[in-house]
Short mmCIF file of C-alpha atoms in Angstrom, two decimals:
data_model
loop_
_atom_site.label_atom_id
_atom_site.label_comp_id
_atom_site.label_asym_id
_atom_site.label_seq_id
_atom_site.Cartn_x
_atom_site.Cartn_y
_atom_site.Cartn_z
CA MET A 237 -24.60 -10.18 -6.01
CA PRO A 238 -22.67 -13.38 -6.72
CA LYS A 239 -18.55 -12.91 -6.11
CA LYS A 240 -16.79 -12.01 -9.64
CA THR A 241 -13.47 -13.96 -10.36
CA ARG A 242 -10.83 -12.96 -12.29
CA ALA A 243 -9.41 -14.65 -14.92
CA TYR A 244 -5.35 -14.53 -15.41
CA SER A 245 -3.10 -15.58 -18.15
CA ALA A 246 -1.13 -18.86 -17.95
CA TYR A 247 2.23 -16.26 -18.04
CA THR A 248 0.89 -14.11 -15.04
CA LEU A 249 -0.16 -17.44 -13.13
CA ASP A 250 3.55 -18.69 -14.15
CA ALA A 251 4.90 -15.50 -13.00
CA THR A 252 3.41 -14.92 -9.70
CA TYR A 253 4.26 -18.55 -8.76
CA LEU A 254 7.71 -18.27 -9.54
CA LEU A 255 7.93 -15.37 -7.58
CA GLY A 256 6.24 -16.79 -4.75
CA LYS A 257 8.42 -19.73 -4.90
CA LEU A 258 11.50 -17.16 -5.04
CA VAL A 259 10.10 -15.73 -2.16
CA LYS A 260 10.14 -18.75 -0.15
CA HIS A 261 13.29 -19.98 -1.25
CA GLY A 262 14.58 -16.70 0.05
CA ARG A 263 13.11 -16.89 3.48
CA THR A 264 14.24 -20.32 4.12
CA SER A 265 17.62 -19.43 3.16
CA LYS A 266 17.97 -16.77 5.46
CA LYS A 267 16.47 -19.43 7.92
CA MET A 268 13.35 -17.40 8.79
CA THR A 269 9.98 -18.68 9.97
CA ALA A 270 6.67 -17.24 8.03
CA GLN A 271 5.62 -15.47 11.15
CA ASP A 272 9.34 -13.72 11.26
CA LEU A 273 8.95 -12.59 7.83
CA ALA A 274 5.54 -11.64 8.01
CA ASP A 275 6.21 -9.53 11.31
CA ARG A 276 9.04 -7.82 9.60
CA ALA A 277 6.89 -6.89 6.41
CA GLY A 278 4.10 -5.96 8.61
CA ILE A 279 1.28 -8.47 7.14
CA SER A 280 -0.24 -11.27 8.21
CA ARG A 281 1.14 -14.70 8.16
CA GLY A 282 -1.57 -15.71 5.97
CA LEU A 283 -0.87 -13.05 3.39
CA LEU A 284 3.03 -14.09 3.63
CA LEU A 285 1.64 -17.86 2.52
CA ARG A 286 -0.58 -16.63 -0.09
CA ILE A 287 2.09 -14.54 -1.52
CA GLU A 288 4.55 -17.74 -1.19
CA LYS A 289 1.86 -19.96 -3.46
CA GLY A 290 1.53 -17.28 -6.03
CA ASP A 291 -1.70 -15.85 -5.55
CA PRO A 292 -1.72 -12.94 -8.25
CA ARG A 293 -4.41 -11.12 -5.76
CA CYS A 294 -1.95 -10.72 -3.68
CA GLU A 295 -1.17 -6.49 -3.72
CA LEU A 296 2.27 -5.67 -5.85
CA GLY A 297 3.91 -3.36 -3.17
CA ILE A 298 3.85 -5.51 -0.54
CA VAL A 299 4.60 -8.76 -2.81
CA PHE A 300 7.74 -6.24 -4.07
CA GLU A 301 8.52 -5.61 -0.37
CA VAL A 302 8.58 -9.05 1.15
CA ALA A 303 10.91 -10.16 -2.12
CA ALA A 304 13.38 -7.40 -1.24
CA LEU A 305 13.16 -8.61 2.57
CA VAL A 306 14.37 -11.54 1.63
CA GLY A 307 16.83 -10.46 -0.78
CA VAL A 308 14.96 -11.57 -4.51
CA LYS A 309 16.38 -9.48 -7.01
CA LEU A 310 13.38 -8.24 -9.43
CA PHE A 311 14.73 -6.19 -11.86
CA ASP A 312 18.58 -4.82 -11.45
CA THR A 313 20.99 -5.64 -8.80
CA ASP A 314 22.04 -2.03 -7.94
CA ASP A 315 20.45 1.17 -7.18
CA LYS A 316 22.16 2.84 -9.97
CA ALA A 317 21.13 0.45 -12.83
CA MET A 318 17.70 0.77 -11.64
CA SER A 319 17.37 4.50 -11.52
CA SER A 320 19.12 4.62 -14.90
CA ASN A 321 15.91 2.20 -16.12
CA ILE A 322 13.50 4.52 -14.74
CA GLU A 323 14.88 7.89 -16.39
CA ARG A 324 15.17 5.74 -19.92
CA ILE A 325 11.80 4.77 -19.26
CA GLU A 326 10.57 8.41 -18.55
CA ASP A 327 12.26 9.65 -21.73
CA LYS A 328 10.53 7.34 -23.32
CA LEU A 329 7.07 8.08 -22.29
CA ALA A 330 7.54 11.86 -22.41
CA LEU A 331 8.02 11.42 -26.73
CA LEU A 332 4.54 9.58 -26.43
CA PRO A 333 1.03 11.13 -26.10
CA LYS A 334 -0.27 11.89 -22.55
CA THR A 335 -3.62 9.78 -23.27
CA VAL A 336 -4.87 7.26 -26.04
CA HIS A 337 -7.83 7.71 -27.75
CA LYS A 338 -9.96 5.29 -29.87
CA GLN A 339 -9.98 6.29 -33.30
CA ARG A 340 -13.40 7.33 -34.63
CA LYS A 341 -13.37 6.82 -38.05
CA GLU A 342 -12.01 4.17 -40.32
CA ILE A 343 -8.63 5.21 -42.11
CA ASP A 344 -8.96 3.92 -45.62
CA ASP A 345 -5.76 2.93 -46.63
CA ASP A 346 -6.49 1.19 -49.66
CA PHE A 347 -4.37 2.75 -52.31
#
């Protein structure tokens, strides 16, 4: 069976590329070698280099952890603001249905 390739939008590719470059900048500004950061994150040097190149197939949790280790702020600068945002989105989600089902019949809205 041939290996399937995943297509990513230009926005996703640009975002992962930017995050990778921010991680690399954070690492080099802290004067850390790639191996030092990889060891600290508990990952291989190869995976770290893939993250720094913006590979969108890298695991999200690992990418966020590496970014946090070098000081890249992904959302807000402090824990209190992050907690506030989490609470706000949880409140919004509580107002929405738990699941969404495809409508089975066409809606006749022709008045």
